[in-house]
PDB file of C-alpha atoms and ligand atoms in Angstrom:
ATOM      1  CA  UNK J 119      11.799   9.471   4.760  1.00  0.00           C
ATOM      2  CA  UNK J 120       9.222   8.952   2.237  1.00  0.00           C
ATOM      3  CA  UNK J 121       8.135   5.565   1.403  1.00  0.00           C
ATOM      4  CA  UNK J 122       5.662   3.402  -0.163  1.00  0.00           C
ATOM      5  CA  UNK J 123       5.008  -0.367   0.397  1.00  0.00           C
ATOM      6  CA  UNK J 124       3.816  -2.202  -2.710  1.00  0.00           C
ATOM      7  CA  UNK J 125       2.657  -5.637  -2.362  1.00  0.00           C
ATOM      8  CA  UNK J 126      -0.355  -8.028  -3.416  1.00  0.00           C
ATOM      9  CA  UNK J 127      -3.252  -8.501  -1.125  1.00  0.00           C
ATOM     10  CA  UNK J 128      -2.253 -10.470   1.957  1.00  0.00           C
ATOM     11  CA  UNK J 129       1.378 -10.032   1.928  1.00  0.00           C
ATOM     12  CA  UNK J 130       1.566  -8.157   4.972  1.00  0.00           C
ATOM     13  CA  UNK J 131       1.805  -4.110   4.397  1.00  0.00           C
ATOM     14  CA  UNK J 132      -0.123  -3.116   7.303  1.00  0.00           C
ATOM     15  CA  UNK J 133       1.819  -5.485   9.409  1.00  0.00           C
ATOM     16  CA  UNK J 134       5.124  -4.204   8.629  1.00  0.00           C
ATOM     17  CA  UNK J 135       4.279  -0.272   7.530  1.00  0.00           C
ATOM     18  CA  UNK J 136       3.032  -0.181  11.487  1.00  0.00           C
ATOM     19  CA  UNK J 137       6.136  -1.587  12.308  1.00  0.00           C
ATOM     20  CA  UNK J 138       8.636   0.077  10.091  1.00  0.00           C
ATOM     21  CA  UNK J 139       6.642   3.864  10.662  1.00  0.00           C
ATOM     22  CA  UNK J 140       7.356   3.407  14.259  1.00  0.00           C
ATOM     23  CA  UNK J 141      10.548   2.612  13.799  1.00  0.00           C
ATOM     24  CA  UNK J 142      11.408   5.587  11.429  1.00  0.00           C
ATOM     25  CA  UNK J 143       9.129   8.157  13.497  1.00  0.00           C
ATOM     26  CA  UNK J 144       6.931   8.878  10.488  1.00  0.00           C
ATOM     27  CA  UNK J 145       3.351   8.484   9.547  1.00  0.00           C
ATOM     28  CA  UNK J 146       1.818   5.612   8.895  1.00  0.00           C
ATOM     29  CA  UNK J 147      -0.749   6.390   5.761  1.00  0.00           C
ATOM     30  CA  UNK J 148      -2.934   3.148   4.089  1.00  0.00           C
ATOM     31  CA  UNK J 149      -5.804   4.051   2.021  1.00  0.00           C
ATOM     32  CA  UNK J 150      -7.363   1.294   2.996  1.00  0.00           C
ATOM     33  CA  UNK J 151      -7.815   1.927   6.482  1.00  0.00           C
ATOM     34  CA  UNK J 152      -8.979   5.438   5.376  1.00  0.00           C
ATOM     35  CA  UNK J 153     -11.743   3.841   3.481  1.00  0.00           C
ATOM     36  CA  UNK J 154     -12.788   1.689   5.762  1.00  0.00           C
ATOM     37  CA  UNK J 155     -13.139   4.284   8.467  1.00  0.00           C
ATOM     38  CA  UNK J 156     -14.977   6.458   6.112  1.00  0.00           C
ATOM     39  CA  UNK J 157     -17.389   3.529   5.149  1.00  0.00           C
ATOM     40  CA  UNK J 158     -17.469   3.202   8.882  1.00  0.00           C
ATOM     41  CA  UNK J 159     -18.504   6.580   9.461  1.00  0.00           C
ATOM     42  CA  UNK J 160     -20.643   6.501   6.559  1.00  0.00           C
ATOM     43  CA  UNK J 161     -19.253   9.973   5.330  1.00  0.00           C
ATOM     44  CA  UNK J 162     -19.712  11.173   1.455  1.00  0.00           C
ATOM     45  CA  UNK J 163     -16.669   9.646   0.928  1.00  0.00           C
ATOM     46  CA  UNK J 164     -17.248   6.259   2.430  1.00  0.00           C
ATOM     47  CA  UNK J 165     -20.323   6.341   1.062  1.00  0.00           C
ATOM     48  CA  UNK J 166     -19.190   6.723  -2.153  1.00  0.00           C
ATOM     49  CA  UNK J 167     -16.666   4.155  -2.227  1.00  0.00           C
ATOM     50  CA  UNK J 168     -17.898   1.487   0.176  1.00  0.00           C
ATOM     51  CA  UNK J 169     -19.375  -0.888  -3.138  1.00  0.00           C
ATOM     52  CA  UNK J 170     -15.865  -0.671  -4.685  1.00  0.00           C
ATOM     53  CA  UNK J 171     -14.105  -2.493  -1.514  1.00  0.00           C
ATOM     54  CA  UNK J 172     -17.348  -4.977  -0.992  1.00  0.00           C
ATOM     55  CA  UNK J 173     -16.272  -5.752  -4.590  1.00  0.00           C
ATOM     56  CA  UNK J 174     -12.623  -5.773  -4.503  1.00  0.00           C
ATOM     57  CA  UNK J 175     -12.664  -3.398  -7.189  1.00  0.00           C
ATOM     58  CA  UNK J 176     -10.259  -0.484  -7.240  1.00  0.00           C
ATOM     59  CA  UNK J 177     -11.753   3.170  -6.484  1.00  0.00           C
ATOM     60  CA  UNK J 178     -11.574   5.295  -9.233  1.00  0.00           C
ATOM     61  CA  UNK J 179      -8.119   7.503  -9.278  1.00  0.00           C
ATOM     62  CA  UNK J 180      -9.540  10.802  -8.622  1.00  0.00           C
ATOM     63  CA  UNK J 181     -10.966  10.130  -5.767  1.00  0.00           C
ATOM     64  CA  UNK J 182      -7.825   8.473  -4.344  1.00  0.00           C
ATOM     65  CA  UNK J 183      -5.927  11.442  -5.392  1.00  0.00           C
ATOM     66  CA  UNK J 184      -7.659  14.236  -3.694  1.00  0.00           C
ATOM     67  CA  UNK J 185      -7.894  12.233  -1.114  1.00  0.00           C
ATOM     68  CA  UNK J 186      -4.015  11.494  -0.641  1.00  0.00           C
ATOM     69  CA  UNK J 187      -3.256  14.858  -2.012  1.00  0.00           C
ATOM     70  CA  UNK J 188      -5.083  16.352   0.972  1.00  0.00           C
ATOM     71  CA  UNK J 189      -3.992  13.756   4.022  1.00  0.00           C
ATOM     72  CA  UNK J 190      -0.115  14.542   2.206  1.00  0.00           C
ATOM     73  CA  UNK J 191      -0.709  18.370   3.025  1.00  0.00           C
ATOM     74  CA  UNK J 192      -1.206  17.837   6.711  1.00  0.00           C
ATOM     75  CA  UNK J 193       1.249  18.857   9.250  1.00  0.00           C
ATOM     76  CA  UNK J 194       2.105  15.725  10.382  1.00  0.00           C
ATOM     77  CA  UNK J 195       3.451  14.510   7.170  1.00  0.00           C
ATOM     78  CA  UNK J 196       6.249  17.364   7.020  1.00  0.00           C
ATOM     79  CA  UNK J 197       8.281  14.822   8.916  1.00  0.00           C
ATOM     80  CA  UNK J 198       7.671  11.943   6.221  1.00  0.00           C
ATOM     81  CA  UNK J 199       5.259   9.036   5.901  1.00  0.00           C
ATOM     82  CA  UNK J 200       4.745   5.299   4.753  1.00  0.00           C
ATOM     83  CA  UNK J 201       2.221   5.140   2.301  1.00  0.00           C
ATOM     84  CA  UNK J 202       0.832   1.398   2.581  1.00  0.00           C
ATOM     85  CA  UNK J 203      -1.573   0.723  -0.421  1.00  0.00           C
ATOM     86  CA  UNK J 204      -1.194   3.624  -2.611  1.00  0.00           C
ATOM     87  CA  UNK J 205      -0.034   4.404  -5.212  1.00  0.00           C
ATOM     88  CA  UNK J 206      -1.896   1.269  -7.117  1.00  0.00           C
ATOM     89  CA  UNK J 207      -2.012   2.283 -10.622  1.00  0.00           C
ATOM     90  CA  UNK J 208       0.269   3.900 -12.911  1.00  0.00           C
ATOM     91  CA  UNK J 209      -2.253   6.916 -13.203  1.00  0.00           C
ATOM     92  CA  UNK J 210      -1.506   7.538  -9.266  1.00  0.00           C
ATOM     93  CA  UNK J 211       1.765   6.621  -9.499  1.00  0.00           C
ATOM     94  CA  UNK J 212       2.554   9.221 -12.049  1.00  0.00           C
ATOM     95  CA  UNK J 213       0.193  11.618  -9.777  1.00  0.00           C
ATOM     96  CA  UNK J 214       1.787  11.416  -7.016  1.00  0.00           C
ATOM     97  CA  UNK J 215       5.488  12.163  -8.506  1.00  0.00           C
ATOM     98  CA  UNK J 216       4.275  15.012 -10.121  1.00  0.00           C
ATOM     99  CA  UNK J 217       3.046  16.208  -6.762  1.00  0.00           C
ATOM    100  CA  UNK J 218       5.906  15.343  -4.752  1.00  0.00           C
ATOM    101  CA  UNK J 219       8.494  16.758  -7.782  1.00  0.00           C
ATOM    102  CA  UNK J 220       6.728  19.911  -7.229  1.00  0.00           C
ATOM    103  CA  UNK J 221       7.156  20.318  -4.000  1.00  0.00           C
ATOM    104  CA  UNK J 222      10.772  19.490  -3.785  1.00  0.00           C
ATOM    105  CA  UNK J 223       9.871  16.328  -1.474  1.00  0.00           C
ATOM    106  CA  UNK J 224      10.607  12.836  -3.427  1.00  0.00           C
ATOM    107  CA  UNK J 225      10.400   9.403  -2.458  1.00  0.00           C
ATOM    108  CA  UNK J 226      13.114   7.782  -0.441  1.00  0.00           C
ATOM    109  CA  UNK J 227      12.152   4.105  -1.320  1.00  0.00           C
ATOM    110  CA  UNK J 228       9.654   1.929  -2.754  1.00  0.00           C
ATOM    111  CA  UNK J 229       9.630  -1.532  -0.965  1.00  0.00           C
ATOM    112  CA  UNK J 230       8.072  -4.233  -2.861  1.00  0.00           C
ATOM    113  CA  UNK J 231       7.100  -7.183  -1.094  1.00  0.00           C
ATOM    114  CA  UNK J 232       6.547 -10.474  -2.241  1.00  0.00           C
ATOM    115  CA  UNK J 233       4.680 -14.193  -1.556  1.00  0.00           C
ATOM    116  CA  UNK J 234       3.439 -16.825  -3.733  1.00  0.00           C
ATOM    117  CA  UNK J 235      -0.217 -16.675  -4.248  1.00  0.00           C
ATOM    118  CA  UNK J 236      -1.265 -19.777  -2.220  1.00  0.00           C
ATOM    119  CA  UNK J 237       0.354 -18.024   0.694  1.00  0.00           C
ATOM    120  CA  UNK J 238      -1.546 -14.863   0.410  1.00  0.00           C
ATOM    121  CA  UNK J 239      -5.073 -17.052   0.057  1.00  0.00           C
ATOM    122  CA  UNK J 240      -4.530 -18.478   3.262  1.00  0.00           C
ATOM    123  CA  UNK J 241      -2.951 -15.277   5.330  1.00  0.00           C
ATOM    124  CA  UNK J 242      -6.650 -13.641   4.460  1.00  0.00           C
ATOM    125  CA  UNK J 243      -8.693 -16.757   4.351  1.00  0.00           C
ATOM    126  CA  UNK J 244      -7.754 -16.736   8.235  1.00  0.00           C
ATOM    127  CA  UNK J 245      -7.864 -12.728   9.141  1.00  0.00           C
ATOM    128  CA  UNK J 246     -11.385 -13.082   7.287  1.00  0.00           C
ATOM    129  CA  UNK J 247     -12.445  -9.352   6.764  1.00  0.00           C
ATOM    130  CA  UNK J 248     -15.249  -8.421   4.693  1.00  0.00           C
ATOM    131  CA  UNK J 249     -13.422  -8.230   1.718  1.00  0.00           C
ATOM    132  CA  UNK J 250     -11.724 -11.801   2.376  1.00  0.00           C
ATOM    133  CA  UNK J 251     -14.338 -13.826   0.840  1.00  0.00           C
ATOM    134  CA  UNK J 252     -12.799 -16.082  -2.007  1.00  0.00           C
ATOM    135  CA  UNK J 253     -14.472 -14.323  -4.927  1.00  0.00           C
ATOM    136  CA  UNK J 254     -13.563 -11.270  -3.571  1.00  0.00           C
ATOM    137  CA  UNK J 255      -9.732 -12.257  -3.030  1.00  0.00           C
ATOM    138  CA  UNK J 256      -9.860 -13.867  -6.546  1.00  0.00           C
ATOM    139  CA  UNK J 257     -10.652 -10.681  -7.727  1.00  0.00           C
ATOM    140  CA  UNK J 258      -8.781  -8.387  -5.776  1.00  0.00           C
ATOM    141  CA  UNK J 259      -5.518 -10.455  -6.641  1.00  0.00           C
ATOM    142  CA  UNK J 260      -6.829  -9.902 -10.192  1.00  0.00           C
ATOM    143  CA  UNK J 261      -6.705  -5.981 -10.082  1.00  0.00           C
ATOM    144  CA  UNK J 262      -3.178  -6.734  -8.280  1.00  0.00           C
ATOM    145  CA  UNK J 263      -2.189  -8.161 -11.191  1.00  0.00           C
ATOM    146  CA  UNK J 264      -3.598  -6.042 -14.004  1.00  0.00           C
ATOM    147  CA  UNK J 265      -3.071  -2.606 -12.430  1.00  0.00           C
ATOM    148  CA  UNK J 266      -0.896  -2.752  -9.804  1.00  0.00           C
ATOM    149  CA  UNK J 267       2.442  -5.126 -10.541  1.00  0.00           C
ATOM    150  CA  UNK J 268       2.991  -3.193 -13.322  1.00  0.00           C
ATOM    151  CA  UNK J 269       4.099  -0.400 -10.584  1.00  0.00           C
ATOM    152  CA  UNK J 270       7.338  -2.361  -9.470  1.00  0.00           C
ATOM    153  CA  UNK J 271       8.988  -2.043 -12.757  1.00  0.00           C
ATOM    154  CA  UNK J 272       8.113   1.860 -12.687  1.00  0.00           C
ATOM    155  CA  UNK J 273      10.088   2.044  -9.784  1.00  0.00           C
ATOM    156  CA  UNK J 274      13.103   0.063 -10.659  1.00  0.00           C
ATOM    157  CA  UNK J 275      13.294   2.000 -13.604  1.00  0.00           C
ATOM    158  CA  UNK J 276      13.508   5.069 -10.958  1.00  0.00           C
ATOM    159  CA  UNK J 277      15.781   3.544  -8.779  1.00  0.00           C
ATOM    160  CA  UNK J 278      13.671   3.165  -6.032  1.00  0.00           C
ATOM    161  CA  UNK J 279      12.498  -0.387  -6.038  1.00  0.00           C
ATOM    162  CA  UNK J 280      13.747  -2.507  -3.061  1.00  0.00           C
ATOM    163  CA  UNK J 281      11.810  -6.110  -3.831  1.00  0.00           C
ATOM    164  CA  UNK J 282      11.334  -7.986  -0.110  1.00  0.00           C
ATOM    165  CA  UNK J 283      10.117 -11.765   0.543  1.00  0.00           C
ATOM    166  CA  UNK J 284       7.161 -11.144   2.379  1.00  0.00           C
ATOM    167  CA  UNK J 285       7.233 -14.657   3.800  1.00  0.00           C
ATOM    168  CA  UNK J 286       7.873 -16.404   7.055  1.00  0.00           C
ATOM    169  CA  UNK J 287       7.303 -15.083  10.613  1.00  0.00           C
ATOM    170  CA  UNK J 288       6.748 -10.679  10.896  1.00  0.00           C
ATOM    171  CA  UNK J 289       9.625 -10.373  12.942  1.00  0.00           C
ATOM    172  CA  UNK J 290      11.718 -12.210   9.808  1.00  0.00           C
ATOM    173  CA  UNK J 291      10.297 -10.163   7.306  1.00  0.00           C
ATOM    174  CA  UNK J 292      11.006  -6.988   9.340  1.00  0.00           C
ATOM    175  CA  UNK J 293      14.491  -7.798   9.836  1.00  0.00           C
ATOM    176  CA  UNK J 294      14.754  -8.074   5.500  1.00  0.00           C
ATOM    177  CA  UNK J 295      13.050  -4.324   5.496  1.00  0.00           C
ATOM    178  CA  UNK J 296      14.866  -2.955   7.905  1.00  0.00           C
ATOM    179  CA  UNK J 297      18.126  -4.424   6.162  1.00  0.00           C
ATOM    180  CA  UNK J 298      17.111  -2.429   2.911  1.00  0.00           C
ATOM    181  CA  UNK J 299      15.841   0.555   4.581  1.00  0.00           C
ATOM    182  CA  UNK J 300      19.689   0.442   6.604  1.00  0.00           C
ATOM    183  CA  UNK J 301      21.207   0.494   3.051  1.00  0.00           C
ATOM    184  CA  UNK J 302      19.750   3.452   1.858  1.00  0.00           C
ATOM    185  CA  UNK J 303      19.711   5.504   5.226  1.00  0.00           C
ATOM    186  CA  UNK J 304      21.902   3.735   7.670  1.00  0.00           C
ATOM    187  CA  UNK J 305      21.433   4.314  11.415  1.00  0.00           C
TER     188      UNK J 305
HETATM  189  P1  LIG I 617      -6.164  -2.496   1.365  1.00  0.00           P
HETATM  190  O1  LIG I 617      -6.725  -2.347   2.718  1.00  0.00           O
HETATM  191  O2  LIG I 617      -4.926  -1.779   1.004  1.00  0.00           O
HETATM  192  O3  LIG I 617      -6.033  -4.038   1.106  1.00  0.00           O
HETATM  193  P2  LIG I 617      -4.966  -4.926   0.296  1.00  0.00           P
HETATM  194  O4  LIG I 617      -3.881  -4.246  -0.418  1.00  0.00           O
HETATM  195  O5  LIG I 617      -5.824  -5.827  -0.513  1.00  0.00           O
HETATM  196  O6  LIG I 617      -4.159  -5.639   1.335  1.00  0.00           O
HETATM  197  P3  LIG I 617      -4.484  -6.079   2.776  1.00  0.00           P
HETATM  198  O7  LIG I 617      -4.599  -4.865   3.641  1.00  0.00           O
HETATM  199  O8  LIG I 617      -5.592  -7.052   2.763  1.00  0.00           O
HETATM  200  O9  LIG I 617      -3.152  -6.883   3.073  1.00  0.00           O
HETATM  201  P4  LIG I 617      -1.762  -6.373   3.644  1.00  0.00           P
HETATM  202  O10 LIG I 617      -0.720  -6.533   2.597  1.00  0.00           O
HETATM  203  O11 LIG I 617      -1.882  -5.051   4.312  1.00  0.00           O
HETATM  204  O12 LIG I 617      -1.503  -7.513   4.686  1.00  0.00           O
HETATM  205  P5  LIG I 617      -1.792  -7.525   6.255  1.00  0.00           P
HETATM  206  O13 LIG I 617      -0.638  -6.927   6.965  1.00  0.00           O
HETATM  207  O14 LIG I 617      -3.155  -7.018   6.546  1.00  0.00           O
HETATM  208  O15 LIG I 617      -7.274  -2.068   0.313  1.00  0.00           O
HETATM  209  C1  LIG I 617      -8.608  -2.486   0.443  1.00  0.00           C
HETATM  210  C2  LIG I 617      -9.463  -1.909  -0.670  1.00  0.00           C
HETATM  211  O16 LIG I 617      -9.436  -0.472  -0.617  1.00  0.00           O
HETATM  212  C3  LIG I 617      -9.026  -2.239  -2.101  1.00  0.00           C
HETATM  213  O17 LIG I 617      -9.502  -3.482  -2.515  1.00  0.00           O
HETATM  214  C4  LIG I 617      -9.632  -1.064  -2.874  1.00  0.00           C
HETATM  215  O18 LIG I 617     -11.010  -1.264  -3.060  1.00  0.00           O
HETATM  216  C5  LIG I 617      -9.446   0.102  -1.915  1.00  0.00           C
HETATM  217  N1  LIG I 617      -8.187   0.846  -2.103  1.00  0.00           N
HETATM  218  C6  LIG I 617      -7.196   1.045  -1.181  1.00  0.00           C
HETATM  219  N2  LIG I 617      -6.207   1.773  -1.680  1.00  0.00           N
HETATM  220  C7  LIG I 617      -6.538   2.067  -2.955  1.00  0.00           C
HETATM  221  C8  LIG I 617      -5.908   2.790  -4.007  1.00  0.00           C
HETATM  222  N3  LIG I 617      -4.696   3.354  -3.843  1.00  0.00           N
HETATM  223  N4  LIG I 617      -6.552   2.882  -5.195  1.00  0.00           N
HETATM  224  C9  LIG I 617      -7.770   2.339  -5.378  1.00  0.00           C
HETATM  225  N5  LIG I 617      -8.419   1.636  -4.430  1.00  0.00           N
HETATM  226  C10 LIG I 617      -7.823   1.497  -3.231  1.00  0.00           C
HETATM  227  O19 LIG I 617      -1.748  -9.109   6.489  1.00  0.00           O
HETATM  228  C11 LIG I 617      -2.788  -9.936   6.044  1.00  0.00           C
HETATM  229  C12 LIG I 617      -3.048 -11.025   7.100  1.00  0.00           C
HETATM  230  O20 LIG I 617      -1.884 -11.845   7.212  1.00  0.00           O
HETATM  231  C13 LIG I 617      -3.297 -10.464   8.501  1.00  0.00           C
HETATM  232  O21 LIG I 617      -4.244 -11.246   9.152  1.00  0.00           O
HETATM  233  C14 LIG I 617      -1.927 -10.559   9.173  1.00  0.00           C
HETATM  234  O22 LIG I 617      -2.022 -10.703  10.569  1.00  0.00           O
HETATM  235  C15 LIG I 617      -1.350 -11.812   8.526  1.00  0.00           C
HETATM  236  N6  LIG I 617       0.107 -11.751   8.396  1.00  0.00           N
HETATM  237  C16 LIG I 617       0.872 -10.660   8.094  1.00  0.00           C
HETATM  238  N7  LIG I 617       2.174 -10.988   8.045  1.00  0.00           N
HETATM  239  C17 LIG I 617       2.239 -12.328   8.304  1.00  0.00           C
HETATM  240  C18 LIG I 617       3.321 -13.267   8.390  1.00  0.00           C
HETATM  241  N8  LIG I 617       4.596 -12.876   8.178  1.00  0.00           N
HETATM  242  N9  LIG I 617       3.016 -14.543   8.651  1.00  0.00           N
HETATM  243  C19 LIG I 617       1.745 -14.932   8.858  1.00  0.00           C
HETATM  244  N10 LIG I 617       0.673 -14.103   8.805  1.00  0.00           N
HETATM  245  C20 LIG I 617       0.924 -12.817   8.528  1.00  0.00           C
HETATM  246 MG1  LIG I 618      -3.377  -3.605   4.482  1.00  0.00          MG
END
């Protein structure tokens, strides 16, 4: 299966595509991790992009692409993947259709999910990475908003939108995915 997890900041992607990738024996892909590590590893890349996540700002497309584009053509992907924080505009949204039309490979499911905002304040207040800071959340809720929300309607309009509450306890909200994921591949 191919899948992406859409979702504001907070709501608990990483925690369930970790989950839900095991699960489904694919690979677990979020471009936030990836920059991170590069930052990490202070490679051109991270480099490059390292003042955009301080900020809460969204990298610029083109990077993202050729940097999905490339992690997509690996081996390990032939088996399908979870992508957990891309695509996050409609630019890389359209992208990455056009690259998985062409190669005969579409998406399976988009799952969407969903928490008030007060609830995704405190969920990163407390994990209280670098990018947690309250003007940072403020903004990065912000570019949510603006550039990414717009995304769930793209996919219902597809077909492919599966809209989750993201709240109570993980094992809850992994029973809801798993109860969407069952409908569209049962076990
Ligand atoms: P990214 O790393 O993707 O961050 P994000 O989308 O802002 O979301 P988070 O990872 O903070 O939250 P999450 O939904 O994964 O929740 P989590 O499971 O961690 O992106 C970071 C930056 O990279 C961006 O700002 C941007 O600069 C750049 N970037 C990445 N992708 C990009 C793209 N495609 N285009 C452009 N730029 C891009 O949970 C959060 C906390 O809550 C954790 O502490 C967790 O333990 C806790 N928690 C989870 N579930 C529950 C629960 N059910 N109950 C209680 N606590 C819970
Ligand atoms: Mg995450």
């Amino acid at each position: 299966m191919r899948i992406v997890f859409l979702g504001p900041p907070g709501v608990g992607k990483g925690t369930q595509a970790i989950r839900l990738a095991r699960a489904l024996g694919i690979v677990h892909l979020s471009t936030g991790d990836m920059l991170r590590q590069a930052a990490a590893d202070k490679t051109p890349l991270g480099l490059q992009t390292q003042a955009y996540l301080s900020a809460g700002k969204l990298v610029p497309d083109d990077v993202m692409l050729e940097l999905v584009r490339e992690r997509l053509d690996k081996e390990d992907c032939s088996g399908g993947y979870l992508l957990d924080g891309f695509p996050r505009t409609l630019v890389q949204a359209r992208s990455l259709d056009a690259m998985l039309t062409n190669g005969g490979t579409p998406l399976s499911a988009v799952v969407d999910l969903q928490l008030e905002v007060e609830a995704l304040v405190r969920r990163l207040v407390a994990r209280g990475r670098e990018d947690d800071r309250p003007e940072v959340i403020r903004e990065r809720l912000d570019q949510y908003k603006r550039q990414t929300a717009p995304l769930s309607d793209y996919y219902r309009e597809r077909g492919l939108l599966h809209v989750v509450d993201g709240g109570g306890t993980p094992d809850a909200v992994f029973q809801r995915i798993r109860a969407e994921i069952d409908r569209i591949a049962p076990r």
